[in-house]
């Protein structure tokens, strides 16, 4: 019987990808639990049993799925985050969890800067007004001389900081493990509290914790008119508090690429005129998909085909 590998990232399952041929050449059969969609737990429970490998996206991987994956030897993420899977529980079952470190960093960073510029100059709002035949303007902001706080200074955060300093911004970085080699002109590290309250704009590039970083008390202490960009995880932001902050003007614009459920359900927050939305597209560039897929496949084969 041919060993199976499940492929679940939407960027790969909707049409496949030429690089997946490497798995077929090694004798594996590829299965797609939910082509073009984020698979549900039931989708995974039907497809994962019998698979020895899994090229995984951001879909939640429950303990029920891990328990059912009796033959699974490796979960290979096509990105960096592993908060969608309990790594310790996977490893208890003899399942290696691999990550494509830094593969999509440039793509996510460029989208983050794009969202920052779109927020500062009200680009989506202006487009919407003109497309409806209305000539209206909102005064924007120039980014040079303003302060951006980058929360999480891994591969993505470092790229964002580099691009922002290139725009003439001062950048404050927060990371629980600051790397002094990252300190350059117009970049410095600070504690989380200072980074959040000293910024004209904040960009998130960290995993979620036990509670949101951006909750009502923190929002009250931040600069009025702050721009918030989130291309990391939706759990970093308290949605109720954010809606109130947008209504009051405490937050000028929220630009987000991530949602508690994807596709997201309609909500007052997502419908707010000062919210910019993109469909979890940070790593969805030709180059990022190519790099992430290549690294994820390398990681699968390293575990499954030992030389």
PDB file of C-alpha atoms in Angstrom:
ATOM      1  CA  UNK A   1       0.000   0.000   0.000  1.00  0.00           C
ATOM      2  CA  UNK A   2       1.296   3.467  -0.921  1.00  0.00           C
ATOM      3  CA  UNK A   3       2.059   5.764   2.008  1.00  0.00           C
ATOM      4  CA  UNK A   4      -0.089   8.890   2.015  1.00  0.00           C
ATOM      5  CA  UNK A   5       0.725  12.531   2.707  1.00  0.00           C
ATOM      6  CA  UNK A   6      -2.077  15.004   3.434  1.00  0.00           C
ATOM      7  CA  UNK A   7      -1.822  18.536   2.019  1.00  0.00           C
ATOM      8  CA  UNK A   8      -4.108  21.105   3.638  1.00  0.00           C
ATOM      9  CA  UNK A   9      -2.848  24.693   2.987  1.00  0.00           C
ATOM     10  CA  UNK A  10      -5.400  26.421   0.761  1.00  0.00           C
ATOM     11  CA  UNK A  11      -2.639  27.841  -1.443  1.00  0.00           C
ATOM     12  CA  UNK A  12      -1.630  24.265  -2.335  1.00  0.00           C
ATOM     13  CA  UNK A  13      -4.834  22.264  -2.121  1.00  0.00           C
ATOM     14  CA  UNK A  14      -6.921  24.352  -4.510  1.00  0.00           C
ATOM     15  CA  UNK A  15      -4.820  23.533  -7.598  1.00  0.00           C
ATOM     16  CA  UNK A  16      -1.855  21.599  -6.314  1.00  0.00           C
ATOM     17  CA  UNK A  17       1.698  22.830  -6.862  1.00  0.00           C
ATOM     18  CA  UNK A  18       4.500  21.594  -9.148  1.00  0.00           C
ATOM     19  CA  UNK A  19       6.813  21.058  -6.166  1.00  0.00           C
ATOM     20  CA  UNK A  20       4.439  18.433  -4.758  1.00  0.00           C
ATOM     21  CA  UNK A  21       5.637  16.172  -7.566  1.00  0.00           C
ATOM     22  CA  UNK A  22       8.742  15.604  -5.447  1.00  0.00           C
ATOM     23  CA  UNK A  23       6.577  13.671  -2.991  1.00  0.00           C
ATOM     24  CA  UNK A  24       5.031  11.572  -5.742  1.00  0.00           C
ATOM     25  CA  UNK A  25       8.506  10.820  -7.137  1.00  0.00           C
ATOM     26  CA  UNK A  26       9.419   9.425  -3.721  1.00  0.00           C
ATOM     27  CA  UNK A  27       6.460   7.041  -3.898  1.00  0.00           C
ATOM     28  CA  UNK A  28       3.914   8.897  -1.783  1.00  0.00           C
ATOM     29  CA  UNK A  29       0.239   9.435  -2.582  1.00  0.00           C
ATOM     30  CA  UNK A  30      -1.060  12.971  -1.961  1.00  0.00           C
ATOM     31  CA  UNK A  31      -4.510  13.476  -0.432  1.00  0.00           C
ATOM     32  CA  UNK A  32      -6.388  16.759  -0.086  1.00  0.00           C
ATOM     33  CA  UNK A  33      -8.882  16.689   2.832  1.00  0.00           C
ATOM     34  CA  UNK A  34     -10.661  19.908   1.748  1.00  0.00           C
ATOM     35  CA  UNK A  35      -9.406  21.266  -1.590  1.00  0.00           C
ATOM     36  CA  UNK A  36      -9.271  25.064  -1.596  1.00  0.00           C
ATOM     37  CA  UNK A  37     -10.743  25.366   1.906  1.00  0.00           C
ATOM     38  CA  UNK A  38      -9.587  25.274   5.508  1.00  0.00           C
ATOM     39  CA  UNK A  39     -10.415  21.701   6.569  1.00  0.00           C
ATOM     40  CA  UNK A  40     -12.758  21.131   9.475  1.00  0.00           C
ATOM     41  CA  UNK A  41     -12.047  18.651  12.249  1.00  0.00           C
ATOM     42  CA  UNK A  42     -14.391  16.193  10.544  1.00  0.00           C
ATOM     43  CA  UNK A  43     -12.524  16.619   7.245  1.00  0.00           C
ATOM     44  CA  UNK A  44      -9.275  15.830   9.027  1.00  0.00           C
ATOM     45  CA  UNK A  45     -10.705  12.866  10.921  1.00  0.00           C
ATOM     46  CA  UNK A  46     -11.725  11.351   7.587  1.00  0.00           C
ATOM     47  CA  UNK A  47      -8.442  12.004   5.793  1.00  0.00           C
ATOM     48  CA  UNK A  48      -5.533  11.919   8.257  1.00  0.00           C
ATOM     49  CA  UNK A  49      -5.836   8.295   9.470  1.00  0.00           C
ATOM     50  CA  UNK A  50      -3.537   6.295   7.205  1.00  0.00           C
ATOM     51  CA  UNK A  51      -1.284   9.277   6.415  1.00  0.00           C
ATOM     52  CA  UNK A  52       2.387   9.127   7.360  1.00  0.00           C
ATOM     53  CA  UNK A  53       3.007  12.806   6.602  1.00  0.00           C
ATOM     54  CA  UNK A  54       1.060  16.044   6.688  1.00  0.00           C
ATOM     55  CA  UNK A  55       1.934  19.288   4.932  1.00  0.00           C
ATOM     56  CA  UNK A  56      -0.168  21.517   7.172  1.00  0.00           C
ATOM     57  CA  UNK A  57      -1.505  25.060   7.068  1.00  0.00           C
ATOM     58  CA  UNK A  58      -3.089  27.086   9.866  1.00  0.00           C
ATOM     59  CA  UNK A  59      -6.080  24.793  10.451  1.00  0.00           C
ATOM     60  CA  UNK A  60      -6.568  23.762  14.104  1.00  0.00           C
ATOM     61  CA  UNK A  61      -5.170  20.295  14.802  1.00  0.00           C
ATOM     62  CA  UNK A  62      -7.165  18.922  17.724  1.00  0.00           C
ATOM     63  CA  UNK A  63      -6.269  16.131  20.124  1.00  0.00           C
ATOM     64  CA  UNK A  64      -9.007  14.042  18.460  1.00  0.00           C
ATOM     65  CA  UNK A  65      -7.154  14.365  15.167  1.00  0.00           C
ATOM     66  CA  UNK A  66      -3.802  13.542  16.760  1.00  0.00           C
ATOM     67  CA  UNK A  67      -5.355  10.505  18.470  1.00  0.00           C
ATOM     68  CA  UNK A  68      -6.716   9.305  15.115  1.00  0.00           C
ATOM     69  CA  UNK A  69      -3.395   9.782  13.319  1.00  0.00           C
ATOM     70  CA  UNK A  70      -1.969   6.396  14.259  1.00  0.00           C
ATOM     71  CA  UNK A  71       0.506   6.218  11.368  1.00  0.00           C
ATOM     72  CA  UNK A  72       1.456   9.888  11.228  1.00  0.00           C
ATOM     73  CA  UNK A  73       5.175  10.538  11.620  1.00  0.00           C
ATOM     74  CA  UNK A  74       5.534  14.224  10.791  1.00  0.00           C
ATOM     75  CA  UNK A  75       3.506  17.435  10.567  1.00  0.00           C
ATOM     76  CA  UNK A  76       5.362  19.913   8.349  1.00  0.00           C
ATOM     77  CA  UNK A  77       4.025  23.467   8.508  1.00  0.00           C
ATOM     78  CA  UNK A  78       4.278  25.689   5.439  1.00  0.00           C
ATOM     79  CA  UNK A  79       4.912  28.609   7.788  1.00  0.00           C
ATOM     80  CA  UNK A  80       6.471  29.468  11.121  1.00  0.00           C
ATOM     81  CA  UNK A  81       3.643  29.350  13.661  1.00  0.00           C
ATOM     82  CA  UNK A  82       2.671  26.169  15.475  1.00  0.00           C
ATOM     83  CA  UNK A  83      -0.026  27.562  17.770  1.00  0.00           C
ATOM     84  CA  UNK A  84      -2.604  25.549  15.810  1.00  0.00           C
ATOM     85  CA  UNK A  85      -1.138  22.288  17.131  1.00  0.00           C
ATOM     86  CA  UNK A  86      -0.122  21.109  20.603  1.00  0.00           C
ATOM     87  CA  UNK A  87       3.500  20.325  19.812  1.00  0.00           C
ATOM     88  CA  UNK A  88       4.136  18.464  23.077  1.00  0.00           C
ATOM     89  CA  UNK A  89       1.091  16.248  22.560  1.00  0.00           C
ATOM     90  CA  UNK A  90       2.158  15.533  18.987  1.00  0.00           C
ATOM     91  CA  UNK A  91       5.659  14.598  20.065  1.00  0.00           C
ATOM     92  CA  UNK A  92       4.268  12.326  22.809  1.00  0.00           C
ATOM     93  CA  UNK A  93       2.679  10.365  19.985  1.00  0.00           C
ATOM     94  CA  UNK A  94       5.957  10.196  18.076  1.00  0.00           C
ATOM     95  CA  UNK A  95       4.928  12.864  15.574  1.00  0.00           C
ATOM     96  CA  UNK A  96       7.632  15.368  14.630  1.00  0.00           C
ATOM     97  CA  UNK A  97       6.478  18.965  14.090  1.00  0.00           C
ATOM     98  CA  UNK A  98       8.551  20.893  11.549  1.00  0.00           C
ATOM     99  CA  UNK A  99       8.371  24.562  10.512  1.00  0.00           C
ATOM    100  CA  UNK A 100       9.319  26.475   7.375  1.00  0.00           C
ATOM    101  CA  UNK A 101      11.298  29.086   9.246  1.00  0.00           C
ATOM    102  CA  UNK A 102      11.383  32.501   7.573  1.00  0.00           C
ATOM    103  CA  UNK A 103      10.042  31.237   4.244  1.00  0.00           C
ATOM    104  CA  UNK A 104       7.145  33.697   4.073  1.00  0.00           C
ATOM    105  CA  UNK A 105       8.776  36.526   5.995  1.00  0.00           C
ATOM    106  CA  UNK A 106       9.205  38.863   3.047  1.00  0.00           C
ATOM    107  CA  UNK A 107       5.662  38.400   1.810  1.00  0.00           C
ATOM    108  CA  UNK A 108       4.079  39.003   5.220  1.00  0.00           C
ATOM    109  CA  UNK A 109       6.347  41.973   5.888  1.00  0.00           C
ATOM    110  CA  UNK A 110       5.498  43.627   2.569  1.00  0.00           C
ATOM    111  CA  UNK A 111       1.769  43.202   3.212  1.00  0.00           C
ATOM    112  CA  UNK A 112       2.212  44.682   6.699  1.00  0.00           C
ATOM    113  CA  UNK A 113       3.878  47.777   5.281  1.00  0.00           C
ATOM    114  CA  UNK A 114       1.258  47.923   2.534  1.00  0.00           C
ATOM    115  CA  UNK A 115      -1.514  47.875   5.125  1.00  0.00           C
ATOM    116  CA  UNK A 116       0.273  50.558   7.129  1.00  0.00           C
ATOM    117  CA  UNK A 117       0.476  52.815   4.066  1.00  0.00           C
ATOM    118  CA  UNK A 118      -3.139  52.057   3.139  1.00  0.00           C
ATOM    119  CA  UNK A 119      -4.249  53.039   6.632  1.00  0.00           C
ATOM    120  CA  UNK A 120      -2.140  56.195   6.781  1.00  0.00           C
ATOM    121  CA  UNK A 121      -3.495  57.433   3.431  1.00  0.00           C
ATOM    122  CA  UNK A 122      -7.039  55.971   3.663  1.00  0.00           C
ATOM    123  CA  UNK A 123      -6.595  54.169   0.344  1.00  0.00           C
ATOM    124  CA  UNK A 124      -9.432  51.593   0.659  1.00  0.00           C
ATOM    125  CA  UNK A 125     -11.875  54.234   1.941  1.00  0.00           C
ATOM    126  CA  UNK A 126     -10.955  56.638  -0.876  1.00  0.00           C
ATOM    127  CA  UNK A 127     -11.402  53.908  -3.464  1.00  0.00           C
ATOM    128  CA  UNK A 128     -14.790  53.000  -2.024  1.00  0.00           C
ATOM    129  CA  UNK A 129     -15.986  56.625  -2.154  1.00  0.00           C
ATOM    130  CA  UNK A 130     -14.899  57.152  -5.746  1.00  0.00           C
ATOM    131  CA  UNK A 131     -16.290  53.805  -6.901  1.00  0.00           C
ATOM    132  CA  UNK A 132     -19.684  55.007  -5.648  1.00  0.00           C
ATOM    133  CA  UNK A 133     -19.340  58.268  -7.529  1.00  0.00           C
ATOM    134  CA  UNK A 134     -18.532  60.421  -4.487  1.00  0.00           C
ATOM    135  CA  UNK A 135     -15.624  62.894  -4.393  1.00  0.00           C
ATOM    136  CA  UNK A 136     -14.568  62.861  -0.733  1.00  0.00           C
ATOM    137  CA  UNK A 137     -11.183  63.095   0.961  1.00  0.00           C
ATOM    138  CA  UNK A 138      -9.728  62.277   4.353  1.00  0.00           C
ATOM    139  CA  UNK A 139      -6.490  63.939   5.324  1.00  0.00           C
ATOM    140  CA  UNK A 140      -3.703  61.404   5.670  1.00  0.00           C
ATOM    141  CA  UNK A 141      -0.383  61.097   7.465  1.00  0.00           C
ATOM    142  CA  UNK A 142       3.182  60.902   6.209  1.00  0.00           C
ATOM    143  CA  UNK A 143       5.097  58.114   7.880  1.00  0.00           C
ATOM    144  CA  UNK A 144       8.539  59.711   7.947  1.00  0.00           C
ATOM    145  CA  UNK A 145       9.339  60.844  11.465  1.00  0.00           C
ATOM    146  CA  UNK A 146       6.599  58.780  13.070  1.00  0.00           C
ATOM    147  CA  UNK A 147       7.140  55.821  15.410  1.00  0.00           C
ATOM    148  CA  UNK A 148       6.261  52.231  14.547  1.00  0.00           C
ATOM    149  CA  UNK A 149       6.343  49.568  17.247  1.00  0.00           C
ATOM    150  CA  UNK A 150       7.029  46.049  15.995  1.00  0.00           C
ATOM    151  CA  UNK A 151       5.741  43.445  18.439  1.00  0.00           C
ATOM    152  CA  UNK A 152       7.734  40.302  17.775  1.00  0.00           C
ATOM    153  CA  UNK A 153      11.138  40.681  16.127  1.00  0.00           C
ATOM    154  CA  UNK A 154      11.652  37.344  14.456  1.00  0.00           C
ATOM    155  CA  UNK A 155      12.186  36.971  10.721  1.00  0.00           C
ATOM    156  CA  UNK A 156       9.003  38.866   9.793  1.00  0.00           C
ATOM    157  CA  UNK A 157       9.357  41.568  12.411  1.00  0.00           C
ATOM    158  CA  UNK A 158      12.948  42.246  11.370  1.00  0.00           C
ATOM    159  CA  UNK A 159      11.863  42.684   7.745  1.00  0.00           C
ATOM    160  CA  UNK A 160       9.099  45.087   8.781  1.00  0.00           C
ATOM    161  CA  UNK A 161      11.501  47.083  10.928  1.00  0.00           C
ATOM    162  CA  UNK A 162      14.000  47.331   8.065  1.00  0.00           C
ATOM    163  CA  UNK A 163      11.351  48.528   5.615  1.00  0.00           C
ATOM    164  CA  UNK A 164       9.913  51.015   8.100  1.00  0.00           C
ATOM    165  CA  UNK A 165      13.292  52.594   8.818  1.00  0.00           C
ATOM    166  CA  UNK A 166      13.724  52.866   5.049  1.00  0.00           C
ATOM    167  CA  UNK A 167      10.574  54.986   5.024  1.00  0.00           C
ATOM    168  CA  UNK A 168      12.135  57.264   7.627  1.00  0.00           C
ATOM    169  CA  UNK A 169      10.230  55.921  10.622  1.00  0.00           C
ATOM    170  CA  UNK A 170      11.654  55.384  14.069  1.00  0.00           C
ATOM    171  CA  UNK A 171      11.091  51.772  15.111  1.00  0.00           C
ATOM    172  CA  UNK A 172      10.684  50.370  18.610  1.00  0.00           C
ATOM    173  CA  UNK A 173      10.928  46.598  18.817  1.00  0.00           C
ATOM    174  CA  UNK A 174       9.595  44.309  21.503  1.00  0.00           C
ATOM    175  CA  UNK A 175      10.640  40.677  21.763  1.00  0.00           C
ATOM    176  CA  UNK A 176      10.948  38.436  24.830  1.00  0.00           C
ATOM    177  CA  UNK A 177      14.367  37.390  23.483  1.00  0.00           C
ATOM    178  CA  UNK A 178      15.847  40.566  21.978  1.00  0.00           C
ATOM    179  CA  UNK A 179      18.791  40.090  19.656  1.00  0.00           C
ATOM    180  CA  UNK A 180      21.214  43.014  20.093  1.00  0.00           C
ATOM    181  CA  UNK A 181      22.494  42.426  16.542  1.00  0.00           C
ATOM    182  CA  UNK A 182      19.208  43.844  15.274  1.00  0.00           C
ATOM    183  CA  UNK A 183      19.844  47.259  16.801  1.00  0.00           C
ATOM    184  CA  UNK A 184      20.530  49.760  14.031  1.00  0.00           C
ATOM    185  CA  UNK A 185      20.013  53.440  13.380  1.00  0.00           C
ATOM    186  CA  UNK A 186      16.390  54.369  14.143  1.00  0.00           C
ATOM    187  CA  UNK A 187      15.712  50.985  15.790  1.00  0.00           C
ATOM    188  CA  UNK A 188      15.762  50.167  19.484  1.00  0.00           C
ATOM    189  CA  UNK A 189      14.236  47.582  21.813  1.00  0.00           C
ATOM    190  CA  UNK A 190      11.862  48.442  24.652  1.00  0.00           C
ATOM    191  CA  UNK A 191       9.602  46.689  27.102  1.00  0.00           C
ATOM    192  CA  UNK A 192       6.148  45.790  25.828  1.00  0.00           C
ATOM    193  CA  UNK A 193       4.421  48.524  27.814  1.00  0.00           C
ATOM    194  CA  UNK A 194       6.641  51.262  26.391  1.00  0.00           C
ATOM    195  CA  UNK A 195       6.467  49.877  22.867  1.00  0.00           C
ATOM    196  CA  UNK A 196       2.673  49.892  22.927  1.00  0.00           C
ATOM    197  CA  UNK A 197       2.212  53.330  24.461  1.00  0.00           C
ATOM    198  CA  UNK A 198       4.928  55.231  22.553  1.00  0.00           C
ATOM    199  CA  UNK A 199       3.821  54.282  19.057  1.00  0.00           C
ATOM    200  CA  UNK A 200       1.981  56.096  16.283  1.00  0.00           C
ATOM    201  CA  UNK A 201       1.455  52.668  14.705  1.00  0.00           C
ATOM    202  CA  UNK A 202       1.797  49.099  15.959  1.00  0.00           C
ATOM    203  CA  UNK A 203       2.448  45.993  13.854  1.00  0.00           C
ATOM    204  CA  UNK A 204       2.037  42.519  15.374  1.00  0.00           C
ATOM    205  CA  UNK A 205       4.380  39.653  14.474  1.00  0.00           C
ATOM    206  CA  UNK A 206       4.200  37.345  17.488  1.00  0.00           C
ATOM    207  CA  UNK A 207       2.256  34.268  18.619  1.00  0.00           C
ATOM    208  CA  UNK A 208      -0.746  34.733  20.928  1.00  0.00           C
ATOM    209  CA  UNK A 209      -0.506  34.288  24.678  1.00  0.00           C
ATOM    210  CA  UNK A 210      -3.077  33.460  27.322  1.00  0.00           C
ATOM    211  CA  UNK A 211      -4.813  36.799  26.860  1.00  0.00           C
ATOM    212  CA  UNK A 212      -4.885  39.572  24.235  1.00  0.00           C
ATOM    213  CA  UNK A 213      -2.032  42.072  24.230  1.00  0.00           C
ATOM    214  CA  UNK A 214      -4.362  44.753  22.931  1.00  0.00           C
ATOM    215  CA  UNK A 215      -7.197  44.894  25.456  1.00  0.00           C
ATOM    216  CA  UNK A 216      -9.275  47.786  26.804  1.00  0.00           C
ATOM    217  CA  UNK A 217      -6.775  48.968  29.475  1.00  0.00           C
ATOM    218  CA  UNK A 218      -3.885  48.937  26.982  1.00  0.00           C
ATOM    219  CA  UNK A 219      -5.910  50.751  24.329  1.00  0.00           C
ATOM    220  CA  UNK A 220      -6.769  53.481  26.824  1.00  0.00           C
ATOM    221  CA  UNK A 221      -3.079  54.144  27.389  1.00  0.00           C
ATOM    222  CA  UNK A 222      -2.017  54.233  23.746  1.00  0.00           C
ATOM    223  CA  UNK A 223      -1.671  57.363  21.658  1.00  0.00           C
ATOM    224  CA  UNK A 224      -4.919  58.721  20.296  1.00  0.00           C
ATOM    225  CA  UNK A 225      -5.181  58.003  16.579  1.00  0.00           C
ATOM    226  CA  UNK A 226      -2.835  55.002  16.590  1.00  0.00           C
ATOM    227  CA  UNK A 227      -2.832  52.670  13.577  1.00  0.00           C
ATOM    228  CA  UNK A 228      -2.901  48.925  14.339  1.00  0.00           C
ATOM    229  CA  UNK A 229      -1.711  46.338  11.817  1.00  0.00           C
ATOM    230  CA  UNK A 230      -2.170  42.636  12.558  1.00  0.00           C
ATOM    231  CA  UNK A 231      -0.770  39.979  10.228  1.00  0.00           C
ATOM    232  CA  UNK A 232      -0.017  37.544  13.059  1.00  0.00           C
ATOM    233  CA  UNK A 233      -2.972  36.089  15.002  1.00  0.00           C
ATOM    234  CA  UNK A 234      -6.442  37.443  15.774  1.00  0.00           C
ATOM    235  CA  UNK A 235      -6.168  36.398  19.438  1.00  0.00           C
ATOM    236  CA  UNK A 236      -3.710  39.247  20.034  1.00  0.00           C
ATOM    237  CA  UNK A 237      -6.585  41.759  19.941  1.00  0.00           C
ATOM    238  CA  UNK A 238      -9.733  41.978  22.071  1.00  0.00           C
ATOM    239  CA  UNK A 239     -12.364  42.581  19.374  1.00  0.00           C
ATOM    240  CA  UNK A 240     -14.923  44.218  21.672  1.00  0.00           C
ATOM    241  CA  UNK A 241     -12.348  46.655  23.021  1.00  0.00           C
ATOM    242  CA  UNK A 242     -11.050  47.359  19.517  1.00  0.00           C
ATOM    243  CA  UNK A 243     -14.541  48.206  18.225  1.00  0.00           C
ATOM    244  CA  UNK A 244     -15.009  50.689  21.060  1.00  0.00           C
ATOM    245  CA  UNK A 245     -11.573  52.205  20.396  1.00  0.00           C
ATOM    246  CA  UNK A 246     -12.393  52.678  16.718  1.00  0.00           C
ATOM    247  CA  UNK A 247     -15.715  54.314  17.570  1.00  0.00           C
ATOM    248  CA  UNK A 248     -14.043  56.707  20.009  1.00  0.00           C
ATOM    249  CA  UNK A 249     -11.133  57.554  17.679  1.00  0.00           C
ATOM    250  CA  UNK A 250      -8.567  56.107  20.061  1.00  0.00           C
ATOM    251  CA  UNK A 251      -7.581  53.838  17.154  1.00  0.00           C
ATOM    252  CA  UNK A 252      -7.564  55.544  13.759  1.00  0.00           C
ATOM    253  CA  UNK A 253      -7.502  52.352  11.712  1.00  0.00           C
ATOM    254  CA  UNK A 254      -7.261  48.612  12.262  1.00  0.00           C
ATOM    255  CA  UNK A 255      -5.772  46.709   9.313  1.00  0.00           C
ATOM    256  CA  UNK A 256      -5.978  42.956   9.779  1.00  0.00           C
ATOM    257  CA  UNK A 257      -5.104  39.894   7.735  1.00  0.00           C
ATOM    258  CA  UNK A 258      -6.179  37.371  10.413  1.00  0.00           C
ATOM    259  CA  UNK A 259      -9.482  36.323  11.959  1.00  0.00           C
ATOM    260  CA  UNK A 260     -10.786  34.012  14.719  1.00  0.00           C
ATOM    261  CA  UNK A 261     -12.563  31.974  12.072  1.00  0.00           C
ATOM    262  CA  UNK A 262     -11.570  31.855   8.424  1.00  0.00           C
ATOM    263  CA  UNK A 263     -13.524  32.786   6.391  1.00  0.00           C
ATOM    264  CA  UNK A 264     -14.782  35.196   9.077  1.00  0.00           C
ATOM    265  CA  UNK A 265     -18.403  35.694   9.999  1.00  0.00           C
ATOM    266  CA  UNK A 266     -19.859  39.199   9.468  1.00  0.00           C
ATOM    267  CA  UNK A 267     -19.506  41.431  12.508  1.00  0.00           C
ATOM    268  CA  UNK A 268     -19.723  45.124  13.456  1.00  0.00           C
ATOM    269  CA  UNK A 269     -15.933  45.217  13.738  1.00  0.00           C
ATOM    270  CA  UNK A 270     -15.309  43.863  10.246  1.00  0.00           C
ATOM    271  CA  UNK A 271     -17.940  46.216   8.806  1.00  0.00           C
ATOM    272  CA  UNK A 272     -16.442  49.304  10.471  1.00  0.00           C
ATOM    273  CA  UNK A 273     -15.402  51.983   7.980  1.00  0.00           C
ATOM    274  CA  UNK A 274     -12.013  52.334   9.677  1.00  0.00           C
ATOM    275  CA  UNK A 275     -11.121  48.659   9.323  1.00  0.00           C
ATOM    276  CA  UNK A 276      -9.067  47.327   6.390  1.00  0.00           C
ATOM    277  CA  UNK A 277      -9.382  43.611   5.661  1.00  0.00           C
ATOM    278  CA  UNK A 278      -7.272  41.147   3.685  1.00  0.00           C
ATOM    279  CA  UNK A 279      -8.010  37.375   3.517  1.00  0.00           C
ATOM    280  CA  UNK A 280      -4.983  35.922   5.368  1.00  0.00           C
ATOM    281  CA  UNK A 281      -2.869  36.768   2.345  1.00  0.00           C
ATOM    282  CA  UNK A 282       0.405  37.709   4.048  1.00  0.00           C
ATOM    283  CA  UNK A 283       2.352  34.701   2.805  1.00  0.00           C
ATOM    284  CA  UNK A 284       0.240  34.334  -0.333  1.00  0.00           C
ATOM    285  CA  UNK A 285       2.747  35.549  -2.894  1.00  0.00           C
ATOM    286  CA  UNK A 286       4.285  33.506  -5.689  1.00  0.00           C
ATOM    287  CA  UNK A 287       7.685  33.756  -4.025  1.00  0.00           C
ATOM    288  CA  UNK A 288       6.546  32.985  -0.466  1.00  0.00           C
ATOM    289  CA  UNK A 289       4.425  30.006  -1.525  1.00  0.00           C
ATOM    290  CA  UNK A 290       7.374  28.657  -3.516  1.00  0.00           C
ATOM    291  CA  UNK A 291       9.828  29.037  -0.633  1.00  0.00           C
ATOM    292  CA  UNK A 292       7.471  27.736   2.051  1.00  0.00           C
ATOM    293  CA  UNK A 293       6.390  24.748  -0.022  1.00  0.00           C
ATOM    294  CA  UNK A 294       9.976  23.832  -0.839  1.00  0.00           C
ATOM    295  CA  UNK A 295      11.078  24.002   2.803  1.00  0.00           C
ATOM    296  CA  UNK A 296       8.005  22.113   4.026  1.00  0.00           C
ATOM    297  CA  UNK A 297       8.625  19.323   1.508  1.00  0.00           C
ATOM    298  CA  UNK A 298      12.303  19.186   2.462  1.00  0.00           C
ATOM    299  CA  UNK A 299      11.247  18.758   6.088  1.00  0.00           C
ATOM    300  CA  UNK A 300       8.772  15.995   5.218  1.00  0.00           C
ATOM    301  CA  UNK A 301      11.317  14.034   3.221  1.00  0.00           C
ATOM    302  CA  UNK A 302      14.024  14.493   5.832  1.00  0.00           C
ATOM    303  CA  UNK A 303      11.818  12.691   8.355  1.00  0.00           C
ATOM    304  CA  UNK A 304      10.102  10.179   6.070  1.00  0.00           C
ATOM    305  CA  UNK A 305      12.977   9.265   3.762  1.00  0.00           C
ATOM    306  CA  UNK A 306      16.024   8.912   5.949  1.00  0.00           C
ATOM    307  CA  UNK A 307      19.279   8.625   4.091  1.00  0.00           C
TER     308      UNK A 307
END
